[in-house]
XYZ file of C-alpha atoms in Angstrom:
680
model
C 91.239 75.386 78.211
C 89.999 72.004 79.177
C 93.003 70.249 80.704
C 95.573 67.914 78.446
C 94.251 70.087 75.241
C 96.477 69.340 72.331
C 96.374 70.535 68.139
C 94.716 67.550 67.665
C 91.668 68.064 70.023
C 91.416 71.459 69.247
C 90.686 70.270 65.838
C 87.206 68.006 67.644
C 84.617 70.890 67.733
C 82.650 67.776 69.284
C 85.167 67.623 72.403
C 86.143 71.117 72.594
C 82.378 72.317 73.257
C 81.876 69.009 75.760
C 85.183 69.560 77.471
C 84.501 73.028 77.987
C 80.818 72.245 79.182
C 82.937 70.460 81.633
C 84.709 73.094 82.836
C 83.743 75.283 86.417
C 83.332 78.619 85.898
C 85.064 81.358 87.166
C 81.644 82.836 88.056
C 78.498 82.021 88.289
C 76.574 81.867 84.819
C 75.060 85.267 84.252
C 77.039 87.256 86.920
C 79.623 88.729 84.997
C 81.697 88.354 81.622
C 85.683 87.710 82.102
C 88.323 87.679 79.851
C 88.733 84.391 77.347
C 91.156 83.955 75.160
C 90.127 81.343 72.814
C 87.202 79.029 74.639
C 84.991 81.999 73.673
C 85.314 80.974 70.090
C 83.392 77.855 70.743
C 80.813 78.411 73.131
C 79.744 81.603 70.496
C 80.177 79.062 67.850
C 77.829 75.902 69.589
C 75.258 78.683 70.293
C 74.934 78.940 66.938
C 74.779 76.326 65.784
C 72.432 74.363 68.701
C 70.093 77.350 67.735
C 70.377 77.843 64.063
C 67.283 76.767 62.334
C 68.760 74.924 58.910
C 70.830 72.621 62.196
C 74.291 74.667 60.139
C 77.744 74.152 61.297
C 79.609 76.989 62.238
C 81.927 76.948 59.923
C 79.332 76.756 57.179
C 76.551 79.068 59.148
C 79.928 81.805 58.170
C 80.376 80.954 55.193
C 76.151 81.197 53.828
C 75.043 84.257 56.489
C 78.148 86.603 56.415
C 80.123 85.935 53.546
C 77.209 85.603 50.892
C 75.463 88.792 51.747
C 78.694 90.942 52.379
C 80.981 89.220 49.315
C 83.298 88.132 51.191
C 85.785 85.916 49.223
C 88.247 84.859 51.247
C 87.051 84.868 55.278
C 86.885 81.393 56.050
C 87.101 79.403 59.481
C 88.664 76.648 58.425
C 90.243 76.915 54.910
C 89.174 74.869 51.859
C 92.032 72.568 50.115
C 92.599 75.393 47.528
C 93.180 78.486 48.626
C 96.162 75.842 50.725
C 98.778 77.543 48.191
C 97.316 81.189 48.696
C 98.188 81.200 52.679
C 101.195 83.187 54.233
C 103.861 81.312 56.371
C 102.852 82.689 60.289
C 106.186 83.799 62.329
C 106.737 84.467 65.791
C 107.767 87.568 65.571
C 107.718 87.116 69.740
C 109.072 83.884 70.507
C 111.382 85.222 72.580
C 109.393 87.132 74.930
C 109.006 85.172 77.952
C 106.290 82.701 78.513
C 103.777 84.489 81.676
C 104.362 81.495 84.571
C 102.312 78.800 84.214
C 100.178 79.418 87.679
C 97.907 82.204 86.515
C 94.447 82.223 84.870
C 96.331 83.765 81.338
C 98.450 81.043 81.192
C 95.846 78.351 81.367
C 93.492 80.153 79.168
C 96.074 80.323 76.664
C 98.376 77.081 77.306
C 101.504 76.645 75.961
C 100.809 73.173 73.699
C 98.125 75.314 71.275
C 99.482 78.721 71.798
C 99.007 81.208 68.563
C 102.418 79.980 67.534
C 103.630 78.177 63.913
C 104.201 75.125 65.110
C 100.247 74.912 66.425
C 98.522 77.241 64.000
C 100.573 75.966 60.525
C 99.979 72.549 60.995
C 97.343 71.437 58.143
C 95.064 69.838 60.410
C 94.909 73.063 62.233
C 93.652 75.243 59.385
C 91.488 73.359 58.422
C 89.205 72.690 61.956
C 87.045 75.023 62.727
C 88.352 76.799 65.022
C 86.346 79.627 66.188
C 88.257 82.249 67.788
C 91.358 82.191 66.589
C 91.454 80.454 64.339
C 89.840 83.043 60.738
C 92.129 83.458 58.316
C 91.376 85.869 55.402
C 92.387 88.798 53.454
C 92.632 92.612 53.962
C 89.925 93.269 51.299
C 87.422 91.070 53.448
C 88.173 91.893 56.600
C 87.318 96.189 55.243
C 83.924 95.118 54.136
C 83.524 93.273 58.293
C 84.424 96.479 60.034
C 82.771 98.642 57.118
C 79.824 96.640 57.299
C 80.006 97.581 61.587
C 80.785 101.280 60.759
C 77.794 101.366 58.560
C 75.290 100.121 61.562
C 75.063 96.762 60.362
C 74.137 97.385 56.467
C 77.184 97.534 53.599
C 76.261 98.483 50.163
C 72.636 98.237 50.492
C 73.076 95.079 53.118
C 71.563 94.673 56.353
C 73.448 92.286 58.261
C 72.942 93.213 61.538
C 70.495 95.624 63.078
C 71.547 99.220 64.213
C 70.331 98.643 67.501
C 72.372 95.436 67.726
C 75.688 97.085 66.432
C 74.982 99.823 68.892
C 75.322 97.711 71.394
C 78.323 96.188 70.517
C 80.152 99.385 72.300
C 78.489 99.489 75.432
C 80.715 98.184 78.108
C 80.282 94.886 79.906
C 78.623 95.971 83.785
C 81.501 94.993 85.438
C 84.260 96.166 82.747
C 85.399 98.512 85.200
C 86.717 95.807 88.123
C 90.155 93.967 87.948
C 89.502 90.833 85.465
C 91.780 87.874 86.879
C 92.526 86.831 83.756
C 94.101 89.827 82.649
C 96.256 90.017 85.797
C 94.221 91.805 87.809
C 93.580 95.032 84.686
C 90.670 96.176 84.078
C 89.540 96.041 80.476
C 87.382 97.883 78.299
C 85.589 95.067 76.460
C 81.829 95.440 75.287
C 79.176 93.139 75.755
C 79.927 92.447 72.557
C 83.597 91.468 72.736
C 84.620 93.874 71.508
C 87.208 96.380 72.494
C 85.981 100.209 73.533
C 88.157 102.932 72.537
C 88.716 106.486 74.659
C 91.904 108.039 75.063
C 93.205 106.571 71.614
C 91.012 105.808 69.528
C 88.277 108.396 68.222
C 85.135 108.836 69.547
C 83.747 107.336 73.323
C 82.454 104.412 71.400
C 85.254 103.090 69.266
C 85.298 99.601 69.200
C 88.060 97.792 67.673
C 89.316 94.277 68.129
C 93.635 93.470 67.062
C 92.911 89.515 67.169
C 95.738 87.184 66.760
C 98.240 86.097 64.791
C 96.058 85.556 61.116
C 96.218 89.237 60.756
C 96.004 89.777 56.819
C 97.550 86.181 56.068
C 95.779 85.219 52.979
C 98.411 86.719 50.658
C 100.626 85.573 47.413
C 101.599 82.164 47.007
C 104.161 79.840 48.244
C 107.497 79.619 48.119
C 107.388 83.691 49.223
C 106.726 83.971 53.405
C 104.765 86.831 54.248
C 105.081 87.793 58.213
C 101.850 86.970 60.060
C 101.677 89.120 63.328
C 101.830 86.967 66.645
C 100.391 89.933 68.885
C 99.910 90.528 72.427
C 96.385 90.091 72.532
C 93.958 93.557 72.675
C 97.083 95.708 72.973
C 96.670 97.163 68.907
C 96.357 101.075 69.008
C 93.619 102.283 66.384
C 94.999 106.437 65.426
C 92.416 108.870 65.521
C 91.809 111.320 63.272
C 94.034 114.395 62.941
C 97.156 112.207 64.428
C 99.825 111.981 61.956
C 100.381 108.875 60.788
C 103.446 107.334 61.666
C 104.655 106.106 58.368
C 104.193 109.298 56.714
C 106.972 110.568 58.945
C 109.296 107.883 58.398
C 112.775 108.422 56.497
C 112.660 110.277 52.439
C 108.435 110.884 53.614
C 108.547 113.238 56.710
C 107.434 116.609 56.645
C 109.266 119.092 57.455
C 107.698 121.167 60.432
C 107.613 124.955 61.385
C 109.338 125.827 64.347
C 111.667 122.334 64.466
C 114.655 123.140 63.148
C 117.191 120.187 63.004
C 120.339 120.885 63.945
C 122.148 117.888 64.117
C 122.055 113.932 63.234
C 120.694 112.168 65.801
C 120.661 108.815 66.802
C 117.696 106.577 65.935
C 115.141 105.012 68.412
C 114.692 101.201 68.315
C 111.470 100.801 68.743
C 109.480 98.172 71.323
C 110.484 94.723 70.541
C 106.671 94.206 70.851
C 105.494 97.181 68.530
C 102.276 95.861 69.043
C 102.115 96.503 72.614
C 99.923 99.426 73.882
C 101.742 101.829 76.779
C 99.036 104.149 76.263
C 95.949 101.813 76.927
C 98.088 100.135 79.985
C 99.059 103.053 80.999
C 94.659 104.524 81.086
C 94.053 101.125 82.769
C 97.002 101.459 85.115
C 95.818 104.510 86.580
C 91.988 103.877 86.678
C 89.475 105.836 85.080
C 87.737 106.124 88.793
C 85.663 109.756 87.852
C 85.078 111.170 91.522
C 88.043 110.265 94.118
C 87.172 113.203 96.659
C 84.317 111.902 98.175
C 87.254 109.117 99.709
C 89.595 111.114 99.918
C 87.263 113.179 102.202
C 86.919 109.995 103.906
C 90.234 109.387 104.769
C 90.993 112.518 106.009
C 87.920 112.672 108.255
C 89.679 109.658 109.276
C 92.639 111.819 110.188
C 96.127 112.931 109.260
C 96.961 109.306 109.281
C 95.598 106.777 107.456
C 97.503 102.966 107.476
C 97.061 101.357 104.142
C 98.036 102.441 100.244
C 96.170 105.420 98.518
C 96.667 103.642 94.805
C 94.584 99.961 96.251
C 91.615 102.269 97.538
C 90.109 102.720 94.491
C 92.025 99.581 92.343
C 92.798 96.075 92.938
C 95.509 96.279 91.044
C 98.968 95.954 92.220
C 101.439 97.975 92.556
C 104.076 95.423 91.656
C 107.323 98.067 92.810
C 105.365 99.657 96.114
C 102.870 97.237 96.907
C 104.748 94.963 99.518
C 106.016 97.940 101.405
C 104.532 98.957 104.645
C 102.582 101.744 103.635
C 100.307 105.151 105.567
C 98.633 107.487 103.893
C 99.039 111.163 105.032
C 96.439 113.794 104.354
C 95.202 117.190 104.329
C 97.641 120.054 103.974
C 98.973 120.844 106.725
C 100.180 117.092 107.767
C 101.426 117.222 104.033
C 102.949 120.325 104.337
C 104.671 118.942 106.727
C 105.805 115.886 105.522
C 107.046 117.878 102.145
C 109.072 120.507 104.145
C 111.155 118.265 106.725
C 113.516 116.087 103.856
C 115.757 114.751 107.309
C 112.929 112.443 107.853
C 111.018 112.219 104.936
C 113.275 111.108 102.328
C 112.498 110.677 98.549
C 115.711 108.173 97.872
C 114.411 105.153 99.642
C 110.966 106.246 98.902
C 111.714 106.442 94.935
C 114.310 103.524 94.272
C 111.111 100.763 93.901
C 109.464 102.590 91.079
C 110.869 106.551 89.652
C 114.402 104.863 90.460
C 113.778 101.556 88.152
C 112.470 103.971 85.318
C 114.324 106.571 85.138
C 117.376 105.992 86.897
C 119.801 108.281 89.319
C 117.080 111.418 88.810
C 117.003 114.107 91.334
C 114.262 112.611 92.366
C 115.865 109.717 94.090
C 118.113 111.953 95.456
C 118.313 113.386 99.305
C 120.642 115.959 100.027
C 123.562 116.779 100.088
C 123.168 115.111 96.622
C 119.753 116.593 95.481
C 121.044 120.093 96.562
C 124.489 120.072 93.973
C 122.896 118.848 91.560
C 119.118 120.815 91.389
C 121.239 124.024 91.602
C 122.576 123.197 88.210
C 119.443 122.370 86.816
C 117.482 125.101 88.415
C 119.658 127.799 85.926
C 118.669 125.689 82.631
C 115.183 126.346 83.676
C 115.080 129.315 85.812
C 111.994 131.729 84.438
C 114.120 134.356 82.272
C 115.350 131.714 80.428
C 111.891 129.611 79.976
C 110.259 132.824 78.906
C 112.063 133.001 76.263
C 111.329 129.500 74.812
C 107.797 130.650 74.186
C 108.001 132.272 71.413
C 110.516 130.678 69.729
C 109.511 127.332 70.879
C 105.744 127.124 72.630
C 104.042 129.295 70.208
C 104.723 127.022 66.303
C 103.549 124.028 68.687
C 100.179 125.492 69.455
C 100.421 127.162 66.125
C 100.738 123.965 63.799
C 98.563 121.967 66.115
C 95.566 124.381 66.081
C 95.723 124.667 61.988
C 94.639 121.727 61.811
C 91.243 122.178 62.903
C 90.288 125.887 63.312
C 88.772 125.900 59.998
C 86.494 123.561 61.073
C 84.694 124.889 63.618
C 84.654 122.079 66.256
C 87.543 120.323 67.424
C 88.767 117.772 70.271
C 90.638 119.759 72.502
C 92.087 116.768 73.469
C 93.139 114.607 71.253
C 93.888 117.369 68.348
C 95.291 120.091 70.930
C 96.586 119.248 74.874
C 97.622 116.054 74.087
C 100.049 116.951 71.845
C 101.060 120.007 72.764
C 103.420 119.519 75.419
C 104.981 116.775 73.865
C 105.478 118.441 70.794
C 106.865 121.299 72.957
C 109.932 118.253 74.395
C 110.473 117.457 71.033
C 111.194 120.944 69.540
C 113.271 121.825 73.124
C 116.108 118.551 72.372
C 115.264 119.179 68.735
C 114.282 115.446 68.106
C 113.883 114.322 64.743
C 109.614 114.456 63.810
C 109.871 110.475 62.461
C 110.772 109.278 65.718
C 108.699 111.511 67.732
C 106.135 108.555 67.788
C 108.589 106.252 69.178
C 109.643 108.243 71.199
C 106.679 108.653 72.850
C 105.886 105.630 73.673
C 108.942 104.463 74.843
C 108.433 107.682 77.325
C 104.998 106.151 78.558
C 106.095 102.686 78.283
C 108.748 103.154 80.787
C 106.793 104.091 84.016
C 104.988 100.605 84.025
C 107.018 98.647 85.281
C 105.161 99.834 87.697
C 103.061 97.320 87.107
C 105.392 94.809 86.691
C 105.082 94.960 82.794
C 107.774 93.549 81.267
C 108.465 96.361 78.027
C 108.768 98.933 81.034
C 112.729 98.540 81.388
C 112.856 97.677 77.772
C 111.418 101.131 77.606
C 114.135 102.592 79.907
C 117.090 100.796 78.423
C 116.386 101.848 74.502
C 115.574 105.314 76.049
C 118.984 105.468 78.036
C 120.934 103.959 75.301
C 119.602 106.756 72.700
C 120.005 109.987 75.673
C 123.835 108.826 75.710
C 124.603 109.050 71.801
C 122.444 112.325 71.953
C 124.108 113.498 75.006
C 127.701 112.884 73.535
C 126.783 114.272 69.554
C 124.977 116.883 71.147
C 128.809 118.164 72.785
C 130.561 117.080 69.825
C 128.629 119.815 68.122
C 126.828 122.197 70.867
C 123.865 124.289 69.558
C 121.352 126.469 71.043
C 118.611 123.451 72.428
C 117.842 122.336 75.821
C 120.491 119.162 75.696
C 123.326 121.202 74.621
C 122.416 123.648 77.161
C 122.271 121.149 80.293
C 125.821 119.251 79.041
C 127.913 122.122 79.319
C 126.051 124.251 82.218
C 127.654 124.317 85.573
C 126.676 125.703 88.854
C 130.099 126.720 91.352
C 132.094 124.756 88.280
C 130.575 121.380 88.163
C 128.466 120.013 84.950
C 125.943 117.220 85.305
C 127.546 113.944 85.233
C 126.074 111.693 82.520
C 123.833 109.026 84.092
C 122.093 112.234 85.875
C 121.568 113.805 83.187
C 120.075 110.966 80.771
C 117.873 110.241 83.700
C 116.773 113.212 84.132
C 116.259 113.078 80.028
C 113.906 109.519 80.743
C 112.140 111.828 83.521
C 111.168 115.048 81.033
C 108.899 113.196 78.923
C 106.697 112.913 81.789
C 107.629 115.310 84.277
C 107.786 117.530 81.371
C 104.910 116.381 79.574
C 102.392 114.428 80.978
C 101.558 116.346 84.013
C 101.465 119.824 81.343
C 99.030 118.047 78.881
C 97.283 117.237 81.926
C 97.399 120.792 83.175
C 96.001 122.201 80.390
C 93.038 119.693 80.372
C 90.893 120.457 83.760
C 92.310 124.045 83.456
C 90.159 124.501 79.268
C 87.965 121.842 81.401
C 87.164 124.262 84.624
C 86.557 127.518 82.398
C 84.263 125.155 79.650
C 82.292 124.380 81.973
C 81.771 127.325 84.138
C 81.213 130.248 81.496
C 80.789 132.965 83.645
C 85.029 132.641 84.838
C 85.582 131.231 80.710
C 84.251 134.571 79.367
C 86.147 136.913 82.299
C 89.194 135.589 81.239
C 89.048 136.227 78.403
C 87.954 139.571 78.607
C 90.484 140.331 81.419
C 93.738 138.131 80.278
C 95.283 139.494 84.088
C 93.180 136.804 85.385
C 94.741 133.955 83.759
C 97.493 133.628 86.315
C 94.695 132.966 88.785
C 93.350 130.779 86.108
C 95.786 127.982 86.408
C 96.373 128.075 89.856
C 92.952 127.325 90.136
C 93.192 124.586 87.882
C 96.329 123.098 89.670
C 94.205 123.112 93.105
C 91.043 121.636 91.583
C 92.705 118.828 89.741
C 96.558 118.368 90.259
C 98.056 116.393 87.474
C 99.249 114.052 90.588
C 96.931 113.281 93.116
C 99.808 111.652 96.103
C 103.565 111.020 96.014
C 105.370 109.537 97.601
C 108.222 109.848 100.796
C 110.326 107.450 103.512
C 110.337 107.530 107.146
C 114.208 107.499 107.426
C 113.702 107.430 111.249
C 110.467 107.199 114.187
C 108.767 110.032 114.253
C 105.077 111.728 114.358
C 102.189 113.881 112.375
C 100.304 115.910 114.652
C 99.938 113.129 117.307
C 100.364 109.866 114.888
C 102.827 108.003 115.941
C 105.266 106.845 112.385
C 107.271 103.893 112.680
C 111.016 104.197 110.683
C 111.224 102.412 107.245
C 107.217 103.694 106.439
C 106.644 104.213 103.188
C 104.558 107.733 103.136
C 101.404 108.388 100.524
C 101.844 111.895 100.526
C 98.385 112.724 99.166
C 98.864 116.165 97.428
C 95.115 115.914 96.551
C 93.915 115.877 99.962
C 95.414 119.312 101.021
C 94.720 121.329 97.855
C 91.091 120.200 98.620
C 91.443 121.201 102.144
C 88.513 122.396 103.514
C 90.744 124.409 106.069
C 92.416 126.166 103.731
C 89.965 126.257 100.813
C 85.922 127.549 101.163
C 84.222 125.017 98.920
C 87.536 122.790 97.722
C 85.484 120.499 95.583
C 83.636 123.539 93.534
C 86.248 125.430 90.436
C 86.616 129.280 91.219
C 89.290 131.177 89.720
C 88.109 134.454 92.226
C 88.482 132.634 95.434
C 91.019 133.910 98.245
C 94.269 133.201 96.681
C 96.055 133.467 100.329
C 97.223 129.741 100.528
C 99.436 128.212 97.720
C 98.429 124.623 96.266
C 100.572 122.084 96.388
C 100.270 121.089 92.893
C 104.228 121.469 92.584
C 104.897 119.846 95.482
C 106.978 122.539 98.166
C 110.292 122.339 99.918
C 113.819 121.024 98.534
C 111.750 118.638 95.540
C 109.117 122.267 94.625
C 108.470 121.001 90.758
C 111.624 121.856 89.070
C 109.783 122.587 85.983
C 106.859 124.383 86.940
C 107.775 127.991 85.255
C 107.506 125.752 82.324
C 104.451 123.973 82.859
C 103.164 127.940 83.392
C 104.779 129.646 80.163
C 103.082 126.397 78.010
C 99.557 126.661 79.551
C 99.326 129.896 79.722
C 100.412 130.388 75.696
C 98.208 127.784 74.736
C 94.820 129.921 76.625
C 95.926 132.367 75.134
C 96.054 131.176 71.589
C 92.712 129.601 72.306
C 91.289 132.717 73.383
C 92.188 134.383 70.870
C 91.768 132.100 67.775
C 88.767 130.252 68.738
C 85.889 132.859 69.586
C 82.912 132.267 71.218
C 84.121 129.267 72.489
C 81.959 126.722 73.921
C 81.333 123.186 74.856
C 79.744 121.133 71.711
C 76.708 120.481 73.019
C 76.075 117.301 70.746
C 78.862 115.874 71.922
C 79.023 114.024 76.006
C 80.432 116.723 78.855
C 84.130 115.854 79.827
C 84.640 113.768 82.725
C 88.153 114.044 84.551
C 89.037 110.326 85.406
C 91.643 108.438 87.160
C 93.066 108.465 90.916
C 96.648 109.153 90.175
C 96.959 110.746 86.842
C 93.574 112.133 86.426
C 92.420 113.542 83.174
C 89.205 113.830 80.811
C 90.099 111.843 77.574
C 87.766 114.201 75.240
C 86.915 118.030 75.291
C 84.737 118.103 72.788
C 84.382 121.999 71.638
C 82.541 124.652 68.915
C 83.303 128.244 68.144
C 82.930 130.136 65.052
C 84.936 130.334 62.579
């Protein structure tokens, strides 16, 4: 925004367009597009004014060319006096949030003097001014009709407002859409050519478009003096819900629907949502982990440079800074033998220092952030709860009901998106069942579990989510000890090894981590397994005919595209790896993906082949004393899910009318969609 802008100046169209025109652009015009919080409204509006043959200002143009054809009665770019008494009072639900640092481009794009807050946008002059980017006031009916026009390809009720080609262009991503955006804190943001946000991972369809707006949603309501809340969300984080996904409102209070296989045993504490309820951690997580389609060419290049390469694995693929680890000295260790050496020498390459700045802040005193002898003592207790014979019992009692319930939602259609409708849900719902979580709390639980890991990019919602999950699990643990049941938490609360139980802080930290370690990785692993088989129909046919091949299919999927590409260790002393010296205090990026695709260990490593020789064990679950404690449960879940799919979805195949699946991400890899057809 122009320097020195005030609410009065913001109401002056000529001043604003002139001041914006005089500003120095962040990039040469025509080279790229960048995020604009507010100024885009005046830019677009002035283009309209100058190019309109009738010479209308932007406010009149909207009335004549949008409102009138679509029958919109209450959409205003500057309200008339006649509707003043129908405008609801705006409240600022984020008033306690810390402002962004003044030096950031984001803060300069939306300065405090004209921020989207009541003292500015409740002013009569601001309400009446043509402030195109953020000053629109409308009711839900008119907003719905506008979006219905877009959904109809530019036409509504027989009136064509835009060409179908123009609307299709709205869902084409801008040329530099994958680049870090300097205004949005260096995070790539999926904005289309038309300025809309593109969906995909969390929105139905790879080219769904939406825009959350800021401050004016549903403001045109009942007359004063009744106060209605207008939302002032953080820009561009509101989430659209996919078809088939339960609406959280349907799971609340008295409208909660019973779910087969989930029996609520005790009265559980209530989870507290994030203060900023519009914050979408799923979108931000995806942006922070990247959408790199194929990191392996770069991984192979790095491995060919040697077993130890200076630098951060993350920064090979993204400019999004790591707020917790980015300032620390780092090297990458690559190749099977070098990675195995790091994982199996815990006295040299430790976990505590490696993870106390990231997972330790997100989860707390979890066993991942421990070294011997403390780690050894507590891991022994946890292992008793996750022994193969224990988790095998959960297959029929816990996993199968979840799998059957989810498949029941689409099995009669003959087609589905197996990611959005199945794999992205079932591991988490298994966890809900294991901890006997009230289904009404599931959406908030999942949201907090993902939000807590965003501390790595400095998101304030990360510590907030960790704190709220900690309070919830502390209360839940106390309740389970008073009234133990057969669920996982009751078992963990009472299990002993050598006469010792788990301390509360260790158990609460483990439960914080459970959603990510036990849910997210299984979701990714199962999604990759199905993608590998469906893109190799001969191997899918072989597994369908001979289910004894399922274990090796699972292992091949985990080797081919492990859920986690790299993990950390810390050099506790001066050492070396294959003759390359490493100084004490260095943080080791242990690149598991380079080990699992090392051509010295796996022939043709980039191919998916369930029949490859199985002489070398993959490292998707790591190795050494920190070998994944939940690997047996992950295998049970993946096996049960694959068997159910093969049994109940005959002639399963990729949908030829939909895009082929693409596995994306540089650190946490997964396809966002897996569209299939099957015989009914």
